[in-house]
Amino acid sequence: MEQLLPDLSGLLYVIVLGAFVKIATALSIFKQGLGLQGMGFSLAIVGFAFVLSMFVMNSQVADLEFVGKDLQSAEQQLVPFFEKHADPELKTKFDTIRTKMGGADNVKARNSALSAAFLVSELKEAFNIGLLILLPFVVIDLLVANTLVLLGITQFSHLILSLPLKLLLFIGVDGWTLLSDKLLQGYL
């Protein structure tokens, strides 16, 4: 069991500081836009995010050697990935903050600032993707709600009518392919 712990902690590190955060955040915004609140779809979103993130991180995970090593060695092996995908402005900003806080100027401290810059970059990109996904769904919600009000139907929830319209739109534009492409483009 003790031999398995470094492998699991390294894999968890790759997931948390990999593509999973961006993909899961964007897909959660997508779920909110559809108006689905059920636990079943949440599990599907997490599963889809995990599969896509492992697809992105596959080359990184394949190169990592966790056996008998700690998280610092896994982090060191992921530095090139973080460097490539972190926003340069955020890297500078977090490095400046680290310096002002009186942090040590060693590899571990620089990697910590780089990890933070990478995560914030991923969240920033996820929110941008989420906004692009959310806007058409909000327009559909507003149109359906206003139509129901104009017809004098106030006791009927607009969500019941807008969900099929949102699904028709999503299927009509091949939404899963577009969404997957948009989520994976940043890693090319």
PDB file of C-alpha atoms in Angstrom:
ATOM      1  CA  MET A   1       0.000   0.000   0.000  1.00  0.00           C
ATOM      2  CA  GLU A   2       2.824   2.409   0.811  1.00  0.00           C
ATOM      3  CA  GLN A   3       4.318   1.832  -2.631  1.00  0.00           C
ATOM      4  CA  LEU A   4       0.994   2.720  -4.245  1.00  0.00           C
ATOM      5  CA  LEU A   5       0.608   6.005  -2.349  1.00  0.00           C
ATOM      6  CA  PRO A   6       3.237   7.978  -4.326  1.00  0.00           C
ATOM      7  CA  ASP A   7       1.672   6.789  -7.585  1.00  0.00           C
ATOM      8  CA  LEU A   8      -1.813   7.881  -6.516  1.00  0.00           C
ATOM      9  CA  SER A   9      -0.674  11.206  -5.119  1.00  0.00           C
ATOM     10  CA  GLY A  10       1.298  11.916  -8.292  1.00  0.00           C
ATOM     11  CA  LEU A  11      -1.692  11.024 -10.457  1.00  0.00           C
ATOM     12  CA  LEU A  12      -3.933  13.215  -8.300  1.00  0.00           C
ATOM     13  CA  TYR A  13      -1.428  16.034  -8.714  1.00  0.00           C
ATOM     14  CA  VAL A  14      -1.557  15.650 -12.506  1.00  0.00           C
ATOM     15  CA  ILE A  15      -5.361  15.712 -12.447  1.00  0.00           C
ATOM     16  CA  VAL A  16      -5.685  18.704 -10.126  1.00  0.00           C
ATOM     17  CA  LEU A  17      -2.951  20.710 -11.835  1.00  0.00           C
ATOM     18  CA  GLY A  18      -3.713  19.457 -15.311  1.00  0.00           C
ATOM     19  CA  ALA A  19      -6.481  20.049 -17.777  1.00  0.00           C
ATOM     20  CA  PHE A  20      -9.205  18.769 -15.430  1.00  0.00           C
ATOM     21  CA  VAL A  21      -9.854  22.096 -13.700  1.00  0.00           C
ATOM     22  CA  LYS A  22     -10.506  23.985 -16.940  1.00  0.00           C
ATOM     23  CA  ILE A  23     -12.576  21.242 -18.529  1.00  0.00           C
ATOM     24  CA  ALA A  24     -14.668  20.540 -15.423  1.00  0.00           C
ATOM     25  CA  THR A  25     -15.328  24.254 -14.857  1.00  0.00           C
ATOM     26  CA  ALA A  26     -16.411  24.880 -18.455  1.00  0.00           C
ATOM     27  CA  LEU A  27     -18.627  21.788 -18.443  1.00  0.00           C
ATOM     28  CA  SER A  28     -20.206  22.834 -15.127  1.00  0.00           C
ATOM     29  CA  ILE A  29     -21.092  26.197 -16.649  1.00  0.00           C
ATOM     30  CA  PHE A  30     -22.553  24.288 -19.611  1.00  0.00           C
ATOM     31  CA  LYS A  31     -24.665  22.215 -17.201  1.00  0.00           C
ATOM     32  CA  GLN A  32     -25.939  25.364 -15.496  1.00  0.00           C
ATOM     33  CA  GLY A  33     -26.751  26.895 -18.878  1.00  0.00           C
ATOM     34  CA  LEU A  34     -28.874  23.914 -19.817  1.00  0.00           C
ATOM     35  CA  GLY A  35     -30.655  24.199 -16.479  1.00  0.00           C
ATOM     36  CA  LEU A  36     -29.863  20.654 -15.390  1.00  0.00           C
ATOM     37  CA  GLN A  37     -29.418  20.344 -11.661  1.00  0.00           C
ATOM     38  CA  GLY A  38     -29.527  16.573 -11.203  1.00  0.00           C
ATOM     39  CA  MET A  39     -26.752  14.503  -9.698  1.00  0.00           C
ATOM     40  CA  GLY A  40     -26.701  12.063 -12.608  1.00  0.00           C
ATOM     41  CA  PHE A  41     -25.655  14.695 -15.122  1.00  0.00           C
ATOM     42  CA  SER A  42     -23.058  16.018 -12.673  1.00  0.00           C
ATOM     43  CA  LEU A  43     -21.445  12.588 -12.592  1.00  0.00           C
ATOM     44  CA  ALA A  44     -21.488  12.485 -16.385  1.00  0.00           C
ATOM     45  CA  ILE A  45     -19.814  15.909 -16.492  1.00  0.00           C
ATOM     46  CA  VAL A  46     -17.087  14.810 -14.070  1.00  0.00           C
ATOM     47  CA  GLY A  47     -16.557  11.603 -16.052  1.00  0.00           C
ATOM     48  CA  PHE A  48     -16.371  13.475 -19.357  1.00  0.00           C
ATOM     49  CA  ALA A  49     -13.993  16.043 -17.849  1.00  0.00           C
ATOM     50  CA  PHE A  50     -11.790  13.260 -16.483  1.00  0.00           C
ATOM     51  CA  VAL A  51     -11.637  11.449 -19.842  1.00  0.00           C
ATOM     52  CA  LEU A  52     -10.845  14.645 -21.768  1.00  0.00           C
ATOM     53  CA  SER A  53      -8.231  15.719 -19.229  1.00  0.00           C
ATOM     54  CA  MET A  54      -6.552  12.314 -19.339  1.00  0.00           C
ATOM     55  CA  PHE A  55      -6.575  12.606 -23.146  1.00  0.00           C
ATOM     56  CA  VAL A  56      -4.790  15.963 -22.862  1.00  0.00           C
ATOM     57  CA  MET A  57      -2.441  14.847 -20.106  1.00  0.00           C
ATOM     58  CA  ASN A  58      -1.708  11.412 -21.606  1.00  0.00           C
ATOM     59  CA  SER A  59       1.730  12.359 -22.896  1.00  0.00           C
ATOM     60  CA  GLN A  60       2.550  14.014 -19.571  1.00  0.00           C
ATOM     61  CA  VAL A  61       1.364  11.039 -17.524  1.00  0.00           C
ATOM     62  CA  ALA A  62       3.178   8.567 -19.773  1.00  0.00           C
ATOM     63  CA  ASP A  63       6.480  10.356 -19.171  1.00  0.00           C
ATOM     64  CA  LEU A  64       6.072  10.658 -15.405  1.00  0.00           C
ATOM     65  CA  GLU A  65       7.817   8.198 -13.191  1.00  0.00           C
ATOM     66  CA  PHE A  66       6.050   8.238  -9.846  1.00  0.00           C
ATOM     67  CA  VAL A  67       7.336   5.027  -8.352  1.00  0.00           C
ATOM     68  CA  GLY A  68       9.362   5.786  -5.263  1.00  0.00           C
ATOM     69  CA  LYS A  69       9.260   9.527  -5.849  1.00  0.00           C
ATOM     70  CA  ASP A  70       7.422  12.321  -4.115  1.00  0.00           C
ATOM     71  CA  LEU A  71       5.168  15.039  -5.447  1.00  0.00           C
ATOM     72  CA  GLN A  72       8.075  17.414  -5.965  1.00  0.00           C
ATOM     73  CA  SER A  73       9.567  15.164  -8.621  1.00  0.00           C
ATOM     74  CA  ALA A  74       6.184  14.897 -10.349  1.00  0.00           C
ATOM     75  CA  GLU A  75       5.854  18.668 -10.192  1.00  0.00           C
ATOM     76  CA  GLN A  76       9.330  19.100 -11.652  1.00  0.00           C
ATOM     77  CA  GLN A  77       8.435  16.852 -14.571  1.00  0.00           C
ATOM     78  CA  LEU A  78       5.299  18.920 -15.283  1.00  0.00           C
ATOM     79  CA  VAL A  79       7.084  22.293 -15.304  1.00  0.00           C
ATOM     80  CA  PRO A  80       7.451  22.391 -19.134  1.00  0.00           C
ATOM     81  CA  PHE A  81       3.694  21.777 -19.506  1.00  0.00           C
ATOM     82  CA  PHE A  82       2.919  24.552 -17.016  1.00  0.00           C
ATOM     83  CA  GLU A  83       5.377  26.916 -18.739  1.00  0.00           C
ATOM     84  CA  LYS A  84       3.777  26.303 -22.119  1.00  0.00           C
ATOM     85  CA  HIS A  85       0.161  26.775 -21.015  1.00  0.00           C
ATOM     86  CA  ALA A  86       0.350  29.447 -18.303  1.00  0.00           C
ATOM     87  CA  ASP A  87      -0.389  33.040 -19.268  1.00  0.00           C
ATOM     88  CA  PRO A  88       2.955  34.953 -19.344  1.00  0.00           C
ATOM     89  CA  GLU A  89       1.419  37.973 -17.588  1.00  0.00           C
ATOM     90  CA  LEU A  90       0.109  35.767 -14.793  1.00  0.00           C
ATOM     91  CA  LYS A  91       3.484  34.037 -14.453  1.00  0.00           C
ATOM     92  CA  THR A  92       5.133  37.422 -13.963  1.00  0.00           C
ATOM     93  CA  LYS A  93       2.406  38.576 -11.582  1.00  0.00           C
ATOM     94  CA  PHE A  94       2.604  35.489  -9.355  1.00  0.00           C
ATOM     95  CA  ASP A  95       6.394  35.576  -9.368  1.00  0.00           C
ATOM     96  CA  THR A  96       6.275  39.227  -8.283  1.00  0.00           C
ATOM     97  CA  ILE A  97       3.806  38.381  -5.515  1.00  0.00           C
ATOM     98  CA  ARG A  98       6.040  35.512  -4.368  1.00  0.00           C
ATOM     99  CA  THR A  99       9.033  37.865  -4.229  1.00  0.00           C
ATOM    100  CA  LYS A 100       7.099  40.581  -2.341  1.00  0.00           C
ATOM    101  CA  MET A 101       5.897  38.032   0.201  1.00  0.00           C
ATOM    102  CA  GLY A 102       9.522  37.352   1.016  1.00  0.00           C
ATOM    103  CA  GLY A 103       9.438  33.883  -0.402  1.00  0.00           C
ATOM    104  CA  ALA A 104      12.622  31.994  -1.018  1.00  0.00           C
ATOM    105  CA  ASP A 105      14.040  32.125  -4.509  1.00  0.00           C
ATOM    106  CA  ASN A 106      14.434  28.417  -5.076  1.00  0.00           C
ATOM    107  CA  VAL A 107      13.024  25.915  -7.539  1.00  0.00           C
ATOM    108  CA  LYS A 108      10.167  24.871  -5.247  1.00  0.00           C
ATOM    109  CA  ALA A 109       9.011  28.464  -4.719  1.00  0.00           C
ATOM    110  CA  ARG A 110       9.220  29.279  -8.440  1.00  0.00           C
ATOM    111  CA  ASN A 111       7.283  26.098  -9.279  1.00  0.00           C
ATOM    112  CA  SER A 112       4.631  27.044  -6.747  1.00  0.00           C
ATOM    113  CA  ALA A 113       4.164  30.446  -8.413  1.00  0.00           C
ATOM    114  CA  LEU A 114       4.124  28.764 -11.828  1.00  0.00           C
ATOM    115  CA  SER A 115       1.470  26.272 -10.660  1.00  0.00           C
ATOM    116  CA  ALA A 116      -0.703  29.116  -9.369  1.00  0.00           C
ATOM    117  CA  ALA A 117      -0.307  31.021 -12.646  1.00  0.00           C
ATOM    118  CA  PHE A 118      -1.211  27.898 -14.604  1.00  0.00           C
ATOM    119  CA  LEU A 119      -4.355  27.264 -12.526  1.00  0.00           C
ATOM    120  CA  VAL A 120      -5.548  30.858 -12.806  1.00  0.00           C
ATOM    121  CA  SER A 121      -4.864  30.753 -16.571  1.00  0.00           C
ATOM    122  CA  GLU A 122      -6.933  27.576 -16.844  1.00  0.00           C
ATOM    123  CA  LEU A 123      -9.811  29.084 -14.854  1.00  0.00           C
ATOM    124  CA  LYS A 124      -9.685  32.265 -16.924  1.00  0.00           C
ATOM    125  CA  GLU A 125      -9.912  30.247 -20.135  1.00  0.00           C
ATOM    126  CA  ALA A 126     -12.681  28.047 -18.673  1.00  0.00           C
ATOM    127  CA  PHE A 127     -14.775  31.111 -17.816  1.00  0.00           C
ATOM    128  CA  ASN A 128     -14.275  32.513 -21.330  1.00  0.00           C
ATOM    129  CA  ILE A 129     -15.424  29.213 -22.848  1.00  0.00           C
ATOM    130  CA  GLY A 130     -18.292  29.041 -20.346  1.00  0.00           C
ATOM    131  CA  LEU A 131     -19.474  32.510 -21.323  1.00  0.00           C
ATOM    132  CA  LEU A 132     -19.535  31.532 -25.004  1.00  0.00           C
ATOM    133  CA  ILE A 133     -21.577  28.461 -24.095  1.00  0.00           C
ATOM    134  CA  LEU A 134     -23.913  30.281 -21.722  1.00  0.00           C
ATOM    135  CA  LEU A 135     -24.962  33.228 -23.900  1.00  0.00           C
ATOM    136  CA  PRO A 136     -27.131  31.309 -26.423  1.00  0.00           C
ATOM    137  CA  PHE A 137     -28.827  29.459 -23.564  1.00  0.00           C
ATOM    138  CA  VAL A 138     -29.614  32.719 -21.752  1.00  0.00           C
ATOM    139  CA  VAL A 139     -31.109  34.137 -24.968  1.00  0.00           C
ATOM    140  CA  ILE A 140     -33.348  31.062 -25.298  1.00  0.00           C
ATOM    141  CA  ASP A 141     -34.428  31.389 -21.641  1.00  0.00           C
ATOM    142  CA  LEU A 142     -35.280  35.074 -22.125  1.00  0.00           C
ATOM    143  CA  LEU A 143     -37.213  34.463 -25.345  1.00  0.00           C
ATOM    144  CA  VAL A 144     -39.245  31.622 -23.837  1.00  0.00           C
ATOM    145  CA  ALA A 145     -39.933  33.537 -20.599  1.00  0.00           C
ATOM    146  CA  ASN A 146     -41.019  36.670 -22.482  1.00  0.00           C
ATOM    147  CA  THR A 147     -43.205  34.641 -24.846  1.00  0.00           C
ATOM    148  CA  LEU A 148     -44.952  32.971 -21.904  1.00  0.00           C
ATOM    149  CA  VAL A 149     -45.534  36.360 -20.256  1.00  0.00           C
ATOM    150  CA  LEU A 150     -46.940  37.789 -23.510  1.00  0.00           C
ATOM    151  CA  LEU A 151     -49.318  34.829 -23.749  1.00  0.00           C
ATOM    152  CA  GLY A 152     -50.381  35.390 -20.142  1.00  0.00           C
ATOM    153  CA  ILE A 153     -49.058  32.027 -18.984  1.00  0.00           C
ATOM    154  CA  THR A 154     -47.392  32.841 -15.688  1.00  0.00           C
ATOM    155  CA  GLN A 155     -48.005  29.610 -13.783  1.00  0.00           C
ATOM    156  CA  PHE A 156     -45.919  27.566 -16.220  1.00  0.00           C
ATOM    157  CA  SER A 157     -42.145  27.385 -15.709  1.00  0.00           C
ATOM    158  CA  HIS A 158     -40.188  28.566 -18.723  1.00  0.00           C
ATOM    159  CA  LEU A 159     -37.527  25.939 -17.979  1.00  0.00           C
ATOM    160  CA  ILE A 160     -39.846  23.150 -19.122  1.00  0.00           C
ATOM    161  CA  LEU A 161     -40.074  24.696 -22.592  1.00  0.00           C
ATOM    162  CA  SER A 162     -36.560  26.082 -22.876  1.00  0.00           C
ATOM    163  CA  LEU A 163     -34.720  22.799 -22.147  1.00  0.00           C
ATOM    164  CA  PRO A 164     -35.920  21.059 -25.337  1.00  0.00           C
ATOM    165  CA  LEU A 165     -35.074  24.182 -27.358  1.00  0.00           C
ATOM    166  CA  LYS A 166     -31.592  24.334 -25.834  1.00  0.00           C
ATOM    167  CA  LEU A 167     -31.047  20.646 -26.558  1.00  0.00           C
ATOM    168  CA  LEU A 168     -32.252  21.100 -30.155  1.00  0.00           C
ATOM    169  CA  LEU A 169     -29.826  23.980 -30.613  1.00  0.00           C
ATOM    170  CA  PHE A 170     -26.965  22.042 -29.032  1.00  0.00           C
ATOM    171  CA  ILE A 171     -27.610  18.940 -31.130  1.00  0.00           C
ATOM    172  CA  GLY A 172     -28.231  21.017 -34.266  1.00  0.00           C
ATOM    173  CA  VAL A 173     -24.821  22.687 -34.109  1.00  0.00           C
ATOM    174  CA  ASP A 174     -23.075  19.423 -33.115  1.00  0.00           C
ATOM    175  CA  GLY A 175     -22.399  20.861 -29.685  1.00  0.00           C
ATOM    176  CA  TRP A 176     -20.350  18.012 -28.231  1.00  0.00           C
ATOM    177  CA  THR A 177     -17.832  18.242 -31.051  1.00  0.00           C
ATOM    178  CA  LEU A 178     -17.660  22.038 -30.860  1.00  0.00           C
ATOM    179  CA  LEU A 179     -17.339  21.968 -27.082  1.00  0.00           C
ATOM    180  CA  SER A 180     -14.643  19.285 -27.115  1.00  0.00           C
ATOM    181  CA  ASP A 181     -12.709  21.126 -29.828  1.00  0.00           C
ATOM    182  CA  LYS A 182     -12.866  24.408 -27.916  1.00  0.00           C
ATOM    183  CA  LEU A 183     -11.744  22.744 -24.681  1.00  0.00           C
ATOM    184  CA  LEU A 184      -8.841  20.920 -26.333  1.00  0.00           C
ATOM    185  CA  GLN A 185      -7.632  23.729 -28.647  1.00  0.00           C
ATOM    186  CA  GLY A 186      -5.686  25.426 -25.887  1.00  0.00           C
ATOM    187  CA  TYR A 187      -3.425  22.410 -25.501  1.00  0.00           C
ATOM    188  CA  LEU A 188      -2.259  22.164 -29.118  1.00  0.00           C
TER     189      LEU A 188
END
